[in-house]
Each structure stands twice: as C-alpha cells, then as structure tokens.
Amino acid sequence: MKKKIVLFIVIAVVAALSVSVLLTGCTTIDMSKAGPDEIKEYGKLVVATSPDFPPFENLDQAGNVVGWDIDVAQALADKLGVKLEVQQMEFDAVLSSVAAGKVHIGMAGISNTEERDKSVDFSMNVFNSSQMIIVREDNTSITGPMDLAGKTVAVQAGTIGNWLAEMDEDYAYNFDDDGNVLLDEPLLGEPRTVTKLSSGLMAIQQVKNGQADAVILDKLPAQTIVANLNAEGGAQLKILETSVYDDAYAFAIGEGNTALKAWIDSALEELIADGTFDELNEKWFGSSEE
C-alpha cells in the first residue's frame, strides 16, 4: 500500500512539473510590434477603447460598443481581411494597454499630444476637437475659462480636460516662440478643487446635481451628453461658447511601430478619398465635416 501511495505522489509531482514547464514556455504576444502582415497572420485586429465617449464610442441598448471610432476600426479590419476585437476599459488604461503590447491600436477619442507621444506613436490626425466648459443653465458666475478660478471642476480622469483643470504646464498656459511656457499667461483660471471621474457622463452629472461648478470636456461628447441629460428634465445644462483648448484626435499604436503607422495612415487616406469618412461623419455627427 505504501508503495502505491509513493507512486501516486511521484506521478502527481511529475505532472505538476510538466504543466509548470509548459506554462513557462508560453509567451505573450507583444502586439505593439505587429505590422499589417503580422496582424493578418494573427487573424484579428485588437482595439482598446473606453465606451463612454459618445458619439465616438459608447454602448448601445444591447451592450455592444458602437460609434465613429468603432466603425473606422471595422473598416481597417476589413481592409486587412481580419476580424475586429474590441476590448473595453477605462480611458486612462487605453494608452497603457497600447504601450504594453496588449492591443494593436487605441481608439478612444485620443488627443494627439507631445506628452502622450513619449509612450506611444500616433496615426495621422483624424478629427479636430475643442475642450469646452459645461455649467448649469442658471449659472451666471462662469462665462468663460478665466471664471473657473476658485471653482470646483469635474473632469474625466486622464483627459486633456483633466490636465487643464490641474493647470498642467504643457496644456494650461500659452507658450512663447521658443516653446517656453508662460506661467503668467494661463488659458483658464485655476480651480480650487478638481474632481476626477471615470467618465465624462459622471463628470457632467456632478454639475447637474450641484456637486461641481463646471466640467471641461471634448466638444462633441459634451454636446451629446448634455442633450441627453437635459432631455431627462431637472436642472438644465449649457455649453459655453468659448473653448479652453483646441486639439486633434489620432489613433495610438506601439512606440516605433513604423510599419503599422504607415499602413494605417495609407488606409485612412483611402477611407477619406473614397468618401467613407464623410459617410461616417454624417452618420455619427450629422455632418460631413471633420
């Protein structure tokens, strides 16, 4: 009986060691280095997004991720002849997922900035945007960016609006001709408190509920969210006419992945030339203008 028990133990140990060796031998694919040929071989285009940024990406009633970015992603996948896989995450995890090689592309209304370009590369710019201020309709104390001084401002974490509200030197100030920041020329008044939320919707709800004085958010998502919240009744919201900051969106790819960047830029140029961009702009924004 003892011999059988010992034999069983030896077999179990050998089996466990075999599994350990197999697991150790497995390697995770670094998608940040994959060019178009590697993606074709892989059989799918993996895209990271944060579905809380309508009309660029959000969840429909069935729980599917839809939006302008997602339709462009599908068009790119079709050109490659592969399936599209969309991975959902919070916005501030999108770029880190691209940098870590967990996805091929980040597509989430991402502003192309020098700071972000340090960890990832970007495609050509695909959409122009502006950072706008949202307040309650009955708010008469905030009429422009400088009026944010001493106020409570809610933002979506990891966004340009977040960095503006926190008076980041790369965003919240003017620069001289040599690129030096002019700390005596801010673009907005310095808020007293900055409340960071995981989505633009949650940030704007703080204003609607009286928990924050204002929000800084991208123009088109702001328009969509404000319209939806106003339709629900209760305190009404408005978007101020003067923007705080103008920027442009692009798609994030792995640092140094020149092959994928070249292919994406060429594919995007084709989508612009054949009218696909105009169709998507009309579908999601009601206008053919970028």
Coordinates of C-alpha atoms in Angstrom, one line a residue:
M1 CA 0.0 0.0 0.0
K2 CA 2.8 2.4 0.9
K3 CA 4.5 1.7 -2.5
K4 CA 1.3 2.6 -4.3
I5 CA 0.9 5.9 -2.4
V6 CA 4.5 6.8 -3.1
L7 CA 4.0 6.0 -6.8
F8 CA 0.9 8.2 -7.0
I9 CA 2.8 11.1 -5.3
V10 CA 5.6 10.8 -7.8
I11 CA 3.2 10.8 -10.7
A12 CA 1.4 13.9 -9.4
V13 CA 4.7 15.7 -8.9
V14 CA 5.9 14.9 -12.4
A15 CA 2.6 16.0 -13.8
A16 CA 2.7 19.3 -11.9
L17 CA 6.2 20.0 -13.1
S18 CA 5.3 19.2 -16.7
V19 CA 2.4 21.8 -16.5
S20 CA 4.8 24.3 -15.0
V21 CA 7.3 23.8 -17.8
L22 CA 4.6 24.2 -20.4
L23 CA 3.3 27.4 -18.8
T24 CA 6.8 28.8 -18.5
G25 CA 7.3 28.1 -22.2
C26 CA 4.3 30.1 -23.2
T27 CA 4.9 33.7 -24.3
T28 CA 2.5 36.6 -24.5
I29 CA 2.3 38.2 -28.0
D30 CA 3.6 41.8 -28.0
M31 CA 1.0 43.4 -30.2
S32 CA 2.8 46.8 -30.0
K33 CA 5.3 45.5 -32.6
A34 CA 2.9 43.9 -35.0
G35 CA 2.7 45.3 -38.5
P36 CA -0.1 44.6 -41.0
D37 CA 1.3 41.3 -42.1
E38 CA 1.6 40.0 -38.5
I39 CA -2.0 41.2 -37.8
K40 CA -3.2 39.3 -40.9
E41 CA -1.4 36.2 -39.7
Y42 CA -2.9 36.7 -36.2
G43 CA -6.4 36.8 -37.7
K44 CA -7.8 39.7 -35.8
L45 CA -7.3 43.4 -35.2
V46 CA -7.4 44.1 -31.4
V47 CA -8.5 47.6 -30.5
A48 CA -8.7 49.2 -27.0
T49 CA -11.5 51.7 -26.3
S50 CA -13.4 53.4 -23.4
P51 CA -17.1 53.2 -24.4
D52 CA -18.2 56.3 -22.5
F53 CA -17.4 58.9 -25.1
P54 CA -20.4 59.3 -27.5
P55 CA -20.6 59.6 -30.4
F56 CA -17.0 58.2 -30.8
E57 CA -17.7 55.1 -28.7
N58 CA -20.5 54.1 -26.3
L59 CA -22.6 51.1 -25.5
D60 CA -25.9 50.6 -27.3
Q61 CA -29.0 49.1 -25.7
A62 CA -27.8 45.6 -26.4
G63 CA -24.5 46.3 -24.7
N64 CA -22.5 46.4 -28.0
V65 CA -19.7 49.0 -28.4
V66 CA -20.7 51.4 -31.2
G67 CA -19.5 54.7 -32.5
W68 CA -17.4 56.6 -35.0
D69 CA -14.1 55.1 -33.8
I70 CA -15.6 51.6 -33.9
D71 CA -16.8 52.0 -37.5
V72 CA -13.4 53.2 -38.5
A73 CA -11.8 50.2 -36.7
Q74 CA -14.1 47.9 -38.5
A75 CA -13.2 49.5 -41.9
L76 CA -9.5 48.9 -41.0
A77 CA -10.1 45.3 -40.1
D78 CA -12.0 44.8 -43.3
K79 CA -9.1 46.1 -45.3
L80 CA -6.8 43.7 -43.5
G81 CA -9.3 40.9 -44.0
V82 CA -9.4 40.0 -40.3
K83 CA -11.9 40.0 -37.5
L84 CA -12.2 43.0 -35.2
E85 CA -11.9 42.5 -31.4
V86 CA -12.8 45.5 -29.2
Q87 CA -11.5 45.5 -25.7
Q88 CA -13.3 47.8 -23.2
M89 CA -11.5 49.6 -20.4
E90 CA -11.4 52.9 -18.6
F91 CA -9.9 55.7 -20.7
D92 CA -6.7 56.1 -18.7
A93 CA -5.9 52.4 -19.3
V94 CA -6.2 52.6 -23.1
L95 CA -2.7 54.1 -23.8
S96 CA -1.0 51.9 -21.2
S97 CA -2.5 48.9 -22.9
V98 CA -1.1 50.0 -26.3
A99 CA 2.3 50.7 -24.8
A100 CA 2.3 47.3 -23.0
G101 CA 1.5 45.5 -26.3
K102 CA -1.8 44.1 -25.1
V103 CA -3.7 45.6 -28.1
H104 CA -2.8 46.7 -31.6
I105 CA -4.5 50.1 -31.6
G106 CA -6.0 52.5 -29.1
M107 CA -9.1 54.3 -30.5
A108 CA -11.0 56.3 -27.9
G109 CA -11.2 60.0 -29.0
I110 CA -7.5 60.3 -28.0
S111 CA -5.9 63.7 -28.4
N112 CA -2.5 63.6 -30.1
T113 CA -0.1 65.3 -27.6
E114 CA 3.6 65.5 -27.2
E115 CA 3.3 64.1 -23.7
R116 CA 1.4 61.0 -24.9
D117 CA 3.8 60.6 -27.8
K118 CA 6.5 59.8 -25.4
S119 CA 5.0 56.4 -24.6
V120 CA 3.1 55.6 -27.9
D121 CA 3.1 56.6 -31.5
F122 CA 0.1 58.1 -33.3
S123 CA -1.5 57.8 -36.7
M124 CA -2.3 60.9 -38.7
N125 CA -4.8 63.2 -37.1
V126 CA -8.4 62.1 -37.9
F127 CA -10.6 64.6 -36.1
N128 CA -10.3 68.2 -34.8
S129 CA -11.8 68.9 -31.4
S130 CA -12.0 71.6 -28.7
Q131 CA -12.2 71.4 -24.9
M132 CA -15.4 73.1 -23.7
I133 CA -16.8 74.2 -20.4
I134 CA -20.2 72.8 -19.2
V135 CA -22.2 74.5 -16.5
R136 CA -25.8 74.6 -15.3
E137 CA -28.1 76.8 -17.3
D138 CA -28.7 79.0 -14.2
N139 CA -25.0 79.6 -13.6
T140 CA -24.1 83.3 -14.2
S141 CA -20.8 83.3 -12.5
I142 CA -18.9 81.3 -15.1
T143 CA -19.0 82.8 -18.6
G144 CA -15.5 81.9 -19.8
P145 CA -12.3 80.0 -18.9
M146 CA -10.9 82.5 -16.5
D147 CA -14.1 82.3 -14.4
L148 CA -13.1 78.8 -13.3
A149 CA -10.7 80.3 -10.8
G150 CA -11.6 79.1 -7.3
K151 CA -14.4 76.8 -8.5
T152 CA -14.9 73.1 -8.3
V153 CA -14.3 71.5 -11.7
A154 CA -15.2 67.8 -12.5
V155 CA -13.3 66.0 -15.3
Q156 CA -12.8 62.6 -16.8
A157 CA -9.5 61.2 -15.5
G158 CA -6.6 61.1 -17.9
T159 CA -8.0 63.5 -20.4
I160 CA -6.9 66.9 -21.7
G161 CA -9.7 68.4 -19.6
N162 CA -8.1 66.8 -16.5
W163 CA -4.7 68.3 -17.3
L164 CA -6.2 71.7 -18.0
A165 CA -8.1 71.8 -14.7
E166 CA -4.9 70.7 -12.8
M167 CA -3.0 73.6 -14.5
D168 CA -0.5 71.3 -16.2
E169 CA 2.3 73.4 -17.7
D170 CA 2.1 71.5 -21.0
Y171 CA -1.6 72.5 -21.5
A172 CA -2.9 75.2 -19.3
Y173 CA -0.6 78.1 -20.4
N174 CA 0.5 80.0 -23.5
F175 CA 4.0 79.5 -24.9
D176 CA 6.5 81.9 -26.4
D177 CA 8.0 81.5 -29.9
D178 CA 10.8 79.3 -28.4
G179 CA 8.3 76.9 -26.8
N180 CA 8.8 78.1 -23.3
V181 CA 5.8 78.0 -21.0
L182 CA 4.4 81.4 -20.0
L183 CA 3.2 80.9 -16.4
D184 CA 1.8 84.4 -16.3
E185 CA -0.4 83.7 -19.3
P186 CA -2.8 80.9 -18.2
L187 CA -5.6 79.7 -20.5
L188 CA -8.0 79.4 -17.6
G189 CA -8.5 80.4 -14.0
E190 CA -7.0 77.9 -11.6
P191 CA -9.8 75.8 -10.0
R192 CA -10.0 75.4 -6.2
T193 CA -10.9 71.7 -6.5
V194 CA -10.6 69.1 -9.3
T195 CA -12.8 66.1 -9.1
K196 CA -11.7 63.2 -11.3
L197 CA -14.3 60.7 -12.5
S198 CA -14.0 57.7 -14.8
S199 CA -16.3 59.1 -17.5
G200 CA -17.4 62.4 -19.0
L201 CA -21.0 61.5 -18.2
M202 CA -20.3 61.1 -14.5
A203 CA -18.4 64.4 -14.5
I204 CA -21.3 66.3 -16.1
Q205 CA -23.8 64.6 -13.7
Q206 CA -21.8 66.2 -10.9
V207 CA -22.6 69.6 -12.4
K208 CA -26.3 68.8 -12.9
N209 CA -26.6 67.6 -9.3
G210 CA -24.8 70.7 -8.0
Q211 CA -21.7 68.8 -6.7
A212 CA -19.4 70.7 -9.1
D213 CA -19.5 74.1 -10.7
A214 CA -18.2 73.1 -14.2
V215 CA -16.8 70.4 -16.4
I216 CA -14.1 70.6 -19.1
L217 CA -14.8 68.0 -21.8
D218 CA -14.4 67.5 -25.5
K219 CA -17.0 69.3 -27.7
L220 CA -18.9 66.5 -29.4
P221 CA -19.2 64.2 -26.4
A222 CA -20.2 67.2 -24.3
Q223 CA -23.0 68.1 -26.8
T224 CA -24.3 64.5 -26.8
I225 CA -24.2 64.1 -23.1
V226 CA -25.7 67.5 -22.3
A227 CA -28.6 66.9 -24.8
N228 CA -29.4 63.5 -23.2
L229 CA -29.3 64.8 -19.6
N230 CA -31.4 67.9 -20.5
A231 CA -34.0 65.6 -22.0
E232 CA -34.3 63.8 -18.7
G233 CA -35.5 67.0 -17.1
G234 CA -34.4 68.6 -13.8
A235 CA -31.6 71.2 -13.8
Q236 CA -30.6 72.2 -17.3
L237 CA -27.1 72.4 -18.6
K238 CA -25.3 74.6 -21.2
I239 CA -22.0 74.6 -23.0
L240 CA -20.1 77.9 -23.1
E241 CA -19.2 79.3 -26.5
T242 CA -15.5 79.9 -25.8
S243 CA -13.3 76.8 -25.9
V244 CA -10.4 76.4 -23.5
Y245 CA -8.1 74.4 -25.7
D246 CA -8.1 73.1 -29.3
D247 CA -6.7 69.7 -30.1
A248 CA -6.9 66.8 -32.6
Y249 CA -7.6 63.1 -32.2
A250 CA -5.5 60.3 -33.6
F251 CA -5.2 56.5 -33.1
A252 CA -2.5 55.2 -30.7
I253 CA -0.1 52.5 -31.8
G254 CA 3.1 50.9 -30.3
E255 CA 6.1 53.2 -30.0
G256 CA 8.4 52.8 -33.0
N257 CA 5.9 50.6 -35.0
T258 CA 6.6 52.4 -38.3
A259 CA 5.1 49.5 -40.4
L260 CA 1.7 49.7 -38.7
K261 CA 1.7 53.5 -38.7
A262 CA 2.5 53.7 -42.4
W263 CA -0.3 51.2 -43.2
I264 CA -2.9 52.9 -41.0
D265 CA -2.1 56.3 -42.5
S266 CA -2.4 54.9 -46.0
A267 CA -5.7 53.1 -45.2
L268 CA -7.1 56.3 -43.6
E269 CA -6.2 58.3 -46.7
E270 CA -8.1 55.8 -48.8
L271 CA -11.1 56.0 -46.5
I272 CA -11.1 59.8 -46.8
A273 CA -10.7 59.6 -50.6
D274 CA -13.5 57.1 -51.2
G275 CA -16.0 59.0 -49.1
T276 CA -16.1 56.6 -46.1
F277 CA -15.2 59.4 -43.7
D278 CA -17.9 61.7 -45.0
E279 CA -20.4 58.9 -44.6
L280 CA -19.4 58.1 -41.0
N281 CA -19.3 61.8 -40.1
E282 CA -22.9 62.2 -41.4
K283 CA -23.9 59.0 -39.6
W284 CA -22.5 60.0 -36.2
F285 CA -22.3 63.8 -36.2
G286 CA -25.0 64.7 -38.7
S287 CA -22.3 66.5 -40.8
S288 CA -19.7 65.6 -43.4
E289 CA -17.2 68.0 -41.8
E290 CA -14.3 66.7 -39.8

